[in-house]
Coordinates of C-alpha atoms in Angstrom, one line a residue:
X1 CA -5.3 15.4 -41.2
X2 CA -4.2 13.4 -38.5
X3 CA -1.0 12.6 -37.0
X4 CA 1.8 11.4 -38.9
X5 CA 4.5 9.4 -36.8
X6 CA 8.0 8.5 -37.5
X7 CA 7.3 10.0 -41.4
X8 CA 9.9 11.8 -43.4
X9 CA 10.6 12.3 -46.8
X10 CA 8.5 11.8 -50.1
X11 CA 5.1 13.1 -48.3
X12 CA 5.7 14.5 -45.3
X13 CA 2.1 13.6 -44.1
X14 CA -0.1 11.1 -46.3
X15 CA -0.4 11.5 -49.9
X16 CA -4.1 10.7 -51.3
X17 CA -4.1 9.4 -55.4
X18 CA -7.5 9.6 -56.4
X19 CA -7.7 8.1 -60.3
X20 CA -10.1 7.1 -63.1
X21 CA -8.5 5.1 -65.9
X22 CA -9.8 5.4 -69.5
X23 CA -13.3 5.8 -69.8
X24 CA -13.9 6.2 -66.1
X25 CA -16.2 2.6 -65.8
X26 CA -13.7 1.0 -63.4
X27 CA -10.4 1.4 -61.9
X28 CA -7.6 1.5 -63.6
X29 CA -6.7 -2.5 -63.8
X30 CA -10.3 -3.4 -64.4
X31 CA -11.1 -4.3 -60.3
X32 CA -12.9 -1.4 -59.9
X33 CA -16.9 -1.7 -58.3
X34 CA -18.7 0.1 -61.3
X35 CA -20.7 2.6 -62.1
X36 CA -20.5 5.7 -63.9
X37 CA -17.9 7.3 -62.4
X38 CA -15.4 5.1 -60.2
X39 CA -12.1 6.5 -59.2
X40 CA -9.1 4.8 -57.0
X41 CA -7.8 6.4 -54.1
X42 CA -4.4 5.6 -53.6
X43 CA -3.0 6.6 -49.7
X44 CA 0.8 6.3 -49.2
X45 CA 1.3 4.6 -46.5
X46 CA 1.2 1.0 -45.4
X47 CA -1.7 -1.4 -45.0
X48 CA -4.4 -0.7 -43.1
X49 CA -4.5 -3.9 -41.1
X50 CA -8.1 -3.3 -39.7
X51 CA -11.2 -0.5 -40.6
X52 CA -12.1 1.2 -36.8
X53 CA -12.6 5.2 -36.9
X54 CA -12.7 4.1 -33.1
X55 CA -9.7 2.7 -33.1
X56 CA -7.8 4.8 -35.5
X57 CA -6.3 8.6 -35.5
X58 CA -3.9 8.2 -38.2
X59 CA -4.2 10.0 -41.9
X60 CA -4.7 6.2 -43.5
X61 CA -7.3 4.7 -41.5
X62 CA -9.0 8.5 -41.3
X63 CA -9.0 8.8 -44.9
X64 CA -11.5 5.3 -45.3
X65 CA -13.8 6.7 -42.4
X66 CA -14.6 9.8 -44.1
X67 CA -15.9 7.8 -47.0
X68 CA -17.7 5.0 -45.1
X69 CA -18.9 7.4 -41.8
X70 CA -20.7 10.6 -41.2
X71 CA -19.4 12.9 -38.9
X72 CA -22.1 14.7 -36.7
X73 CA -20.9 18.2 -37.8
X74 CA -18.1 18.8 -40.5
X75 CA -16.5 22.6 -41.8
X76 CA -18.1 24.1 -44.4
X77 CA -15.6 24.0 -47.7
X78 CA -16.9 27.9 -47.7
X79 CA -17.1 29.5 -45.2
X80 CA -14.9 27.7 -42.8
X81 CA -17.6 27.7 -40.2
X82 CA -19.1 24.1 -38.6
X83 CA -22.3 23.1 -39.9
X84 CA -24.3 20.6 -38.8
X85 CA -23.9 16.5 -40.7
X86 CA -25.8 14.1 -38.6
X87 CA -26.9 16.4 -35.8
X88 CA -30.0 18.5 -35.7
X89 CA -28.2 20.4 -33.0
X90 CA -25.0 20.5 -30.9
X91 CA -26.5 22.9 -28.2
X92 CA -23.8 24.2 -25.2
X93 CA -25.5 24.7 -21.4
X94 CA -24.2 28.0 -20.4
X95 CA -20.9 26.9 -18.7
X96 CA -19.8 24.9 -22.0
X97 CA -19.7 22.4 -19.5
X98 CA -22.7 19.8 -20.2
X99 CA -23.9 19.5 -23.8
X100 CA -26.7 18.3 -25.5
X101 CA -26.7 16.8 -29.2
X102 CA -29.6 16.0 -30.9
X103 CA -29.5 13.4 -34.2
X104 CA -31.5 14.0 -37.5
X105 CA -33.9 11.6 -37.4
X106 CA -34.3 9.0 -40.2
X107 CA -30.3 7.9 -41.0
X108 CA -29.6 4.3 -41.0
X109 CA -26.4 1.9 -40.6
X110 CA -25.3 -0.6 -44.1
X111 CA -27.2 -3.4 -42.8
X112 CA -30.4 -1.1 -41.9
X113 CA -30.1 -0.4 -38.2
X114 CA -31.5 2.8 -37.6
X115 CA -28.8 5.6 -35.8
X116 CA -29.6 6.5 -32.6
X117 CA -28.7 8.1 -29.3
X118 CA -27.3 4.9 -27.8
X119 CA -25.1 4.1 -30.5
X120 CA -23.2 6.9 -29.7
X121 CA -23.5 6.6 -26.0
X122 CA -22.1 2.6 -26.5
X123 CA -19.5 3.6 -29.1
X124 CA -17.7 6.4 -27.0
X125 CA -18.2 4.5 -23.5
X126 CA -16.5 1.2 -25.7
X127 CA -13.6 3.7 -27.1
X128 CA -13.0 5.2 -23.3
X129 CA -12.7 1.7 -22.0
X130 CA -8.8 1.8 -21.2
X131 CA -9.0 -2.2 -21.5
X132 CA -10.6 -2.0 -24.5
X133 CA -6.9 0.0 -26.2
X134 CA -8.4 1.6 -28.9
X135 CA -6.6 4.9 -30.1
X136 CA -8.8 7.5 -29.8
X137 CA -9.6 7.0 -25.8
X138 CA -7.8 9.6 -25.1
X139 CA -10.4 11.6 -26.4
X140 CA -12.6 11.4 -24.0
X141 CA -10.6 11.9 -20.9
X142 CA -12.5 15.6 -20.5
X143 CA -15.7 13.3 -20.0
X144 CA -16.6 13.5 -16.9
X145 CA -16.2 9.5 -15.5
X146 CA -13.1 8.8 -17.7
X147 CA -10.8 8.1 -14.5
X148 CA -13.3 5.3 -13.6
X149 CA -12.6 3.4 -16.7
X150 CA -9.0 4.4 -16.7
X151 CA -6.7 3.4 -13.8
X152 CA -3.6 4.0 -13.5
X153 CA -1.1 1.4 -15.3
X154 CA 2.3 1.8 -15.6
X155 CA 3.4 3.3 -18.7
X156 CA 3.1 0.9 -22.0
X157 CA 0.9 -1.4 -20.5
X158 CA -2.9 -1.1 -21.0
X159 CA -5.4 -1.3 -18.3
X160 CA -6.8 -3.9 -17.3
X161 CA -10.8 -3.9 -17.5
X162 CA -13.0 -2.5 -15.0
X163 CA -16.1 -3.2 -13.2
X164 CA -17.7 0.5 -14.3
X165 CA -18.5 0.3 -18.2
X166 CA -19.4 3.5 -18.8
X167 CA -18.7 7.5 -18.7
X168 CA -20.8 9.2 -16.1
X169 CA -20.7 12.0 -18.4
X170 CA -22.6 10.3 -20.9
X171 CA -26.5 10.1 -20.6
X172 CA -29.1 9.6 -23.0
X173 CA -31.7 11.6 -22.8
X174 CA -34.3 10.0 -25.6
X175 CA -34.1 8.1 -29.1
X176 CA -32.5 11.0 -30.8
X177 CA -30.5 12.9 -27.6
X178 CA -28.2 12.7 -25.5
X179 CA -26.1 14.5 -23.3
X180 CA -22.0 14.7 -22.3
X181 CA -20.8 15.9 -19.5
X182 CA -17.8 17.6 -19.0
X183 CA -15.0 17.4 -16.3
X184 CA -15.1 20.9 -16.5
X185 CA -16.3 23.5 -19.5
X186 CA -14.7 23.3 -22.3
X187 CA -16.1 26.4 -25.1
X188 CA -14.2 24.0 -27.8
X189 CA -16.2 20.6 -27.4
X190 CA -18.8 21.5 -30.3
X191 CA -15.7 21.7 -32.8
X192 CA -14.1 18.5 -31.7
X193 CA -17.7 16.6 -32.9
X194 CA -16.5 16.7 -36.5
X195 CA -13.8 14.8 -35.6
X196 CA -14.3 11.1 -38.0
X197 CA -13.0 8.8 -34.8
X198 CA -15.6 9.7 -32.9
X199 CA -17.7 7.8 -35.1
X200 CA -20.8 5.5 -34.1
X201 CA -21.0 1.5 -34.7
X202 CA -23.6 -0.4 -34.8
X203 CA -25.0 -2.7 -32.0
X204 CA -23.5 -6.1 -33.8
X205 CA -20.5 -4.2 -34.2
X206 CA -20.0 -3.4 -30.5
X207 CA -20.9 -6.6 -29.6
X208 CA -18.0 -7.8 -31.5
X209 CA -15.5 -5.5 -32.9
X210 CA -12.8 -8.2 -33.6
X211 CA -15.2 -10.3 -36.1
X212 CA -15.9 -6.9 -38.3
X213 CA -12.0 -5.2 -38.2
X214 CA -12.3 -6.4 -42.2
X215 CA -15.7 -5.8 -42.5
X216 CA -16.9 -2.6 -41.2
X217 CA -20.4 -1.1 -41.3
X218 CA -20.6 2.7 -41.3
X219 CA -23.2 5.3 -41.7
X220 CA -21.7 7.1 -44.8
X221 CA -22.0 7.4 -48.4
X222 CA -19.9 4.9 -49.2
X223 CA -19.9 1.0 -48.0
X224 CA -17.5 -1.6 -48.5
X225 CA -18.3 -3.8 -51.8
X226 CA -15.8 -6.7 -51.4
X227 CA -14.4 -9.0 -49.6
X228 CA -11.0 -6.8 -47.8
X229 CA -7.8 -8.4 -46.3
X230 CA -5.1 -6.3 -45.6
X231 CA -2.8 -5.4 -48.3
X232 CA -6.2 -5.5 -50.8
X233 CA -7.4 -3.1 -52.3
X234 CA -10.0 -1.7 -50.5
X235 CA -13.4 -1.6 -52.7
X236 CA -16.2 0.8 -51.6
X237 CA -19.5 1.1 -53.4
X238 CA -22.1 3.8 -53.2
X239 CA -24.8 3.7 -50.7
X240 CA -27.6 4.4 -51.9
X241 CA -29.1 4.5 -48.2
X242 CA -26.9 7.3 -46.6
X243 CA -29.3 10.5 -46.7
X244 CA -26.7 13.2 -45.4
X245 CA -25.8 16.3 -47.1
X246 CA -23.2 17.2 -49.7
X247 CA -22.5 13.5 -50.9
X248 CA -19.0 13.0 -53.2
X249 CA -20.1 12.5 -56.9
X250 CA -18.0 8.9 -57.5
X251 CA -20.6 5.9 -57.8
X252 CA -17.4 3.3 -57.2
X253 CA -14.3 3.8 -54.3
X254 CA -11.5 2.3 -54.9
X255 CA -8.3 2.7 -52.2
X256 CA -5.5 1.3 -52.9
X257 CA -1.9 1.8 -51.0
X258 CA 1.0 3.0 -52.6
X259 CA 3.5 3.4 -49.7
X260 CA 6.6 5.3 -52.1
X261 CA 4.9 8.1 -53.3
X262 CA 7.7 8.8 -56.1
X263 CA 5.5 5.4 -57.5
X264 CA 2.5 7.4 -57.1
X265 CA 3.4 10.4 -58.9
X266 CA 4.9 7.9 -61.5
X267 CA 1.7 6.6 -61.9
X268 CA 0.0 9.2 -62.8
X269 CA 2.7 10.8 -65.4
X270 CA 1.8 6.8 -67.4
X271 CA -1.8 7.7 -67.6
X272 CA -2.9 5.4 -65.0
X273 CA -4.3 7.7 -62.1
X274 CA -6.4 11.1 -62.3
X275 CA -5.3 13.2 -58.6
X276 CA -1.8 12.3 -57.3
X277 CA -0.2 14.3 -54.1
X278 CA 3.4 15.7 -55.7
X279 CA 6.1 13.8 -53.9
X280 CA 9.0 16.5 -52.3
X281 CA 11.4 14.9 -54.9
X282 CA 9.2 16.0 -57.9
X283 CA 8.9 19.7 -56.9
X284 CA 11.2 21.3 -58.8
X285 CA 9.6 19.9 -61.3
X286 CA 5.7 19.2 -61.5
X287 CA 4.8 22.1 -63.1
X288 CA 6.9 21.0 -65.8
X289 CA 5.8 17.7 -65.6
X290 CA 2.4 18.4 -66.1
X291 CA 1.3 21.5 -67.2
X292 CA -2.0 23.4 -66.7
X293 CA -2.8 19.6 -64.7
X294 CA -2.0 21.5 -60.5
X295 CA -3.3 22.5 -57.9
X296 CA -1.8 24.0 -54.3
X297 CA -2.4 24.9 -51.2
X298 CA -1.4 25.7 -47.7
X299 CA -1.6 22.5 -45.3
X300 CA -3.0 22.8 -41.9
X301 CA -0.1 20.7 -41.1
X302 CA 3.0 21.2 -39.7
X303 CA 6.4 18.6 -39.1
X304 CA 8.1 18.6 -36.2
X305 CA 11.4 17.1 -34.8
X306 CA 10.6 14.7 -32.0
X307 CA 12.8 14.9 -29.0
X308 CA 12.3 11.5 -26.9
X309 CA 11.5 12.5 -23.1
X310 CA 12.3 9.1 -22.1
X311 CA 15.8 10.0 -22.7
X312 CA 17.4 11.4 -19.7
X313 CA 20.2 12.6 -22.1
X314 CA 17.7 15.3 -23.9
X315 CA 16.3 16.0 -20.3
X316 CA 17.7 19.3 -20.2
X317 CA 15.8 22.4 -22.1
X318 CA 18.9 24.4 -23.5
X319 CA 19.9 21.0 -24.6
X320 CA 16.9 20.9 -26.9
X321 CA 17.2 24.7 -27.8
X322 CA 20.6 24.4 -29.0
X323 CA 19.3 21.6 -31.7
X324 CA 16.7 24.0 -32.6
X325 CA 18.7 26.9 -33.3
X326 CA 21.5 24.7 -35.1
X327 CA 18.7 24.0 -38.0
X328 CA 18.2 26.0 -40.4
X329 CA 15.0 25.9 -41.5
X330 CA 15.3 28.1 -44.5
X331 CA 17.5 25.7 -46.1
X332 CA 16.3 22.2 -44.9
X333 CA 12.4 23.7 -46.7
X334 CA 14.1 24.7 -50.0
X335 CA 15.2 21.2 -49.6
X336 CA 12.3 19.9 -49.1
X337 CA 10.3 22.2 -51.4
X338 CA 7.6 24.4 -51.5
X339 CA 8.3 24.8 -47.4
X340 CA 8.2 27.5 -45.0
X341 CA 10.4 27.6 -41.6
X342 CA 7.6 27.0 -38.7
X343 CA 8.0 29.6 -36.1
X344 CA 5.9 27.7 -33.5
X345 CA 3.6 24.5 -32.7
X346 CA 0.6 25.8 -34.5
X347 CA 0.2 25.7 -38.5
X348 CA -0.2 29.2 -40.2
X349 CA -4.0 29.4 -41.4
X350 CA -5.6 28.5 -37.9
X351 CA -6.9 31.4 -35.5
X352 CA -4.4 32.1 -32.6
X353 CA -1.1 31.5 -34.8
X354 CA 1.7 33.8 -34.1
X355 CA 4.5 34.1 -36.9
X356 CA 7.3 34.5 -33.6
X357 CA 5.5 32.5 -31.3
X358 CA 9.3 30.8 -31.6
X359 CA 12.6 32.2 -30.1
X360 CA 14.5 29.3 -30.2
X361 CA 13.7 29.1 -33.8
X362 CA 16.0 31.4 -35.6
X363 CA 19.2 29.6 -36.9
X364 CA 22.2 31.2 -34.8
X365 CA 25.4 28.6 -34.5
X366 CA 27.2 30.9 -32.2
X367 CA 23.7 30.5 -29.5
X368 CA 23.2 27.0 -30.2
X369 CA 27.2 26.1 -28.8
X370 CA 27.1 27.9 -25.9
X371 CA 23.5 26.7 -25.0
X372 CA 24.7 23.4 -25.9
X373 CA 28.1 23.9 -23.7
X374 CA 25.8 25.9 -20.7
X375 CA 23.6 22.5 -20.7
X376 CA 26.8 20.3 -20.4
X377 CA 27.0 18.9 -23.8
X378 CA 25.7 15.7 -25.3
X379 CA 26.6 12.1 -24.4
X380 CA 27.3 10.1 -27.4
X381 CA 26.4 10.2 -31.2
X382 CA 22.9 11.3 -31.9
X383 CA 20.0 9.1 -33.8
X384 CA 18.2 10.1 -36.0
X385 CA 15.4 7.7 -36.9
X386 CA 13.9 8.1 -40.5
X387 CA 10.8 6.2 -42.7
X388 CA 12.3 3.8 -45.5
X389 CA 9.2 4.1 -47.2
X390 CA 10.2 7.8 -48.6
X391 CA 12.1 8.3 -51.6
X392 CA 14.0 11.1 -49.4
X393 CA 13.2 9.8 -45.9
X394 CA 17.4 9.3 -45.5
X395 CA 18.4 12.8 -47.7
X396 CA 16.3 15.1 -45.7
X397 CA 16.8 12.8 -41.9
X398 CA 20.9 13.5 -43.3
X399 CA 20.0 17.2 -43.9
X400 CA 19.3 17.7 -40.0
X401 CA 22.3 15.3 -39.1
X402 CA 24.5 17.2 -40.8
X403 CA 23.4 20.8 -39.5
X404 CA 23.4 19.0 -35.5
X405 CA 27.0 18.1 -36.6
X406 CA 28.6 20.9 -37.9
X407 CA 27.0 23.3 -35.9
X408 CA 27.5 21.8 -32.5
X409 CA 30.1 19.6 -33.2
X410 CA 28.1 16.7 -32.5
X411 CA 28.6 13.1 -33.4
X412 CA 25.3 11.5 -35.5
X413 CA 24.4 8.5 -36.4
X414 CA 20.6 7.4 -38.4
X415 CA 18.0 4.1 -38.7
X416 CA 16.4 3.3 -41.0
X417 CA 13.4 1.8 -40.4
X418 CA 9.0 1.2 -41.6
X419 CA 6.9 4.4 -40.2
X420 CA 4.7 2.1 -38.5
X421 CA 8.3 -0.1 -36.9
X422 CA 9.3 4.1 -35.5
X423 CA 6.0 4.4 -34.2
X424 CA 5.4 1.1 -32.3
X425 CA 9.0 1.5 -30.6
X426 CA 8.2 5.6 -30.0
X427 CA 4.7 4.6 -28.1
X428 CA 6.7 1.5 -25.9
X429 CA 9.4 3.5 -25.3
X430 CA 11.9 2.3 -26.1
X431 CA 13.5 4.2 -29.8
X432 CA 16.6 5.3 -29.8
X433 CA 17.3 9.1 -30.7
X434 CA 14.8 11.5 -33.1
X435 CA 12.6 11.2 -35.0
X436 CA 9.9 13.3 -37.4
X437 CA 6.1 13.5 -37.1
X438 CA 3.4 15.4 -38.6
X439 CA 0.6 16.9 -37.4
X440 CA -3.4 18.2 -38.7
X441 CA -5.7 19.2 -37.0
X442 CA -8.9 17.3 -36.7
X443 CA -11.1 20.1 -36.2
X444 CA -9.3 23.7 -36.5
X445 CA -8.7 24.8 -33.1
X446 CA -5.4 25.9 -32.0
X447 CA -6.7 23.7 -29.0
X448 CA -6.7 20.7 -31.4
X449 CA -2.6 21.4 -32.2
X450 CA -1.7 22.2 -27.7
X451 CA -4.2 19.2 -26.1
X452 CA -3.2 15.8 -27.9
X453 CA 0.7 16.5 -28.3
X454 CA 1.2 18.0 -25.4
X455 CA -1.1 17.8 -23.1
X456 CA -0.1 15.0 -20.1
X457 CA -2.4 12.6 -21.4
X458 CA -2.9 13.6 -24.8
X459 CA -3.1 10.7 -27.6
X460 CA -0.1 12.1 -29.7
X461 CA 2.1 13.1 -26.9
X462 CA 4.8 11.6 -29.3
X463 CA 7.9 12.9 -26.9
X464 CA 6.0 11.1 -23.5
X465 CA 6.2 14.9 -22.9
X466 CA 4.3 15.6 -19.5
X467 CA 4.0 19.6 -17.5
X468 CA 1.3 19.8 -15.0
X469 CA 1.4 23.6 -15.3
X470 CA 0.3 23.1 -19.5
X471 CA -2.1 21.0 -18.1
X472 CA -3.6 23.7 -15.8
X473 CA -3.2 26.4 -18.4
X474 CA -5.2 24.5 -20.7
X475 CA -7.8 23.7 -18.2
X476 CA -8.7 26.8 -18.3
X477 CA -8.6 28.0 -22.1
X478 CA -11.1 24.9 -22.4
X479 CA -13.3 26.5 -19.6
X480 CA -13.1 29.8 -20.9
X481 CA -16.8 30.7 -22.9
X482 CA -15.1 34.1 -24.6
X483 CA -13.2 32.4 -27.8
X484 CA -10.8 35.4 -27.6
X485 CA -10.1 34.9 -24.3
X486 CA -9.1 31.5 -24.9
X487 CA -7.0 31.6 -27.3
X488 CA -4.8 33.5 -25.4
X489 CA -4.4 31.0 -22.9
X490 CA -3.9 28.5 -25.6
X491 CA -0.8 30.6 -26.9
X492 CA -0.2 30.9 -23.0
X493 CA 0.4 26.8 -23.4
X494 CA 2.0 27.2 -26.5
X495 CA 4.9 29.3 -25.2
X496 CA 4.7 26.8 -22.1
X497 CA 5.7 24.5 -24.8
X498 CA 7.9 26.2 -26.8
X499 CA 10.0 26.8 -23.6
X500 CA 10.0 22.9 -22.7
X501 CA 10.5 22.1 -26.5
X502 CA 9.6 18.3 -26.9
X503 CA 9.2 18.9 -30.3
X504 CA 11.1 20.9 -32.6
X505 CA 9.2 22.6 -35.3
X506 CA 10.7 22.6 -38.4
X507 CA 8.5 23.6 -40.9
X508 CA 5.2 24.2 -43.2
X509 CA 4.3 22.7 -46.3
X510 CA 2.3 23.4 -49.2
X511 CA 1.0 20.5 -50.1
X512 CA 0.7 20.0 -54.7
X513 CA -1.2 17.8 -56.6
X514 CA -1.9 16.9 -60.2
X515 CA -4.6 15.9 -61.4
X516 CA -5.9 14.9 -65.1
X517 CA -8.4 16.9 -67.4
X518 CA -11.7 14.8 -66.2
X519 CA -11.8 15.6 -62.6
X520 CA -11.5 18.5 -60.9
X521 CA -10.6 18.3 -57.3
X522 CA -12.0 20.1 -54.1
X523 CA -9.5 23.5 -53.1
X524 CA -10.6 24.2 -50.1
X525 CA -8.9 27.3 -48.0
X526 CA -10.1 26.1 -44.8
X527 CA -10.7 21.9 -45.7
X528 CA -7.6 21.7 -47.7
X529 CA -7.6 19.5 -51.4
X530 CA -9.5 17.1 -51.3
X531 CA -9.6 14.1 -53.4
X532 CA -12.5 12.2 -51.8
X533 CA -15.0 15.3 -53.0
X534 CA -13.4 15.6 -56.6
X535 CA -16.3 16.4 -59.0
X536 CA -16.2 14.9 -62.3
X537 CA -16.0 16.3 -65.9

């Protein structure tokens, strides 16, 4: 799971629906690609505009990437350990600053082109160029030479093309081997290679990416089986050329976007899908709606209230602390359902999580009023933005707003917009007021909850936050080869972020799913519930 911006309501994340109707020979509307085991995976989000994992760091696109591309490494769902997929080996030097990646031989792209080290190096260089303006550019900020491809640029503007086109830290060794030299040591780098935002693109796609926005060529277990345009179902067929480990069982997949999670839930009850994420509106009833057909699992995600750093009215940290302490997380979690109060920025299942990390996350209306007074109060109404695609978006926004109104005496207003519009306005620093966000790690490390959202150059810095002191502590954690010592440093960075509080932790949510008798979803304490890897009975 990756970041979820502008989201609030039925999912507080992105729902996945895996289904297969009738005898399983096609999807529910007869549009499946055939095969003995076909399924439909619906994603509770707006339809994608393109398919390109290097230009996608949101959950919808990552779900497609999971089927169409294979990672270098992954987390074993049974042990939680990192295991190789397309990588033969990933080896750091003694300082963890230079890493050698060797690929397994014999893999190809779905167009028949052999998969080589050059495909990774060239794809990563293309993404690292600021002028390409792809979403995963920030991932490469740790690689030597990044600044030469990303000159200083006014906030919200796209960098102009530079004469330098390649990262000096990426070097080809031979056909299957390349090295990555980082600007500073980074002990977590090997874990990051399971992120599908690092997937390679074949040469023909790299030459003209726009021509392949809607006809992607991957290297994973499934390939595009039919023409696709935004709003259409994305139909995939098992690719016989995939030679990687542990392919999913389905012979054909159809990805269907259902923006409203309640609609997806009702499709399950009507018998037209076989797997559905339970929305918050159904938390009280799902066990009786579908007896013996549900599973629950702890989420590796966290949900936050985002403070806009570009709005000077929120500049005083004491004001942000006041907002946080005015929120009754227990009551809010009970309203959402299957949720527990968040007392820090890290998910509970991550090594380094501390249950008492946040000293401003305890509900205390009296202290909140005192802090607000010390901060000089707040000018004007507080605007809370919510996602209109969610059946409960306004309900949850009003719950938070009522707490701010009742406990701080503030005037509150609400603005409903599509999640994509909220994200776009925030990215261009034009969003007025607060919004909701969610996060799920790309690799199981405390670092992945801190660098993306709180580093000055983080690619998921929702609030526009910047603190050089936090950046320095993160750099120390990155360069510490001892994992236990690195965690202590990352916790120090979390403490700085909690003191500054650009994001207010809200809740951790337990996920619930319904499934029919014909499939069994994969459930793992390390990787969550997987619809893609469901087994067929």
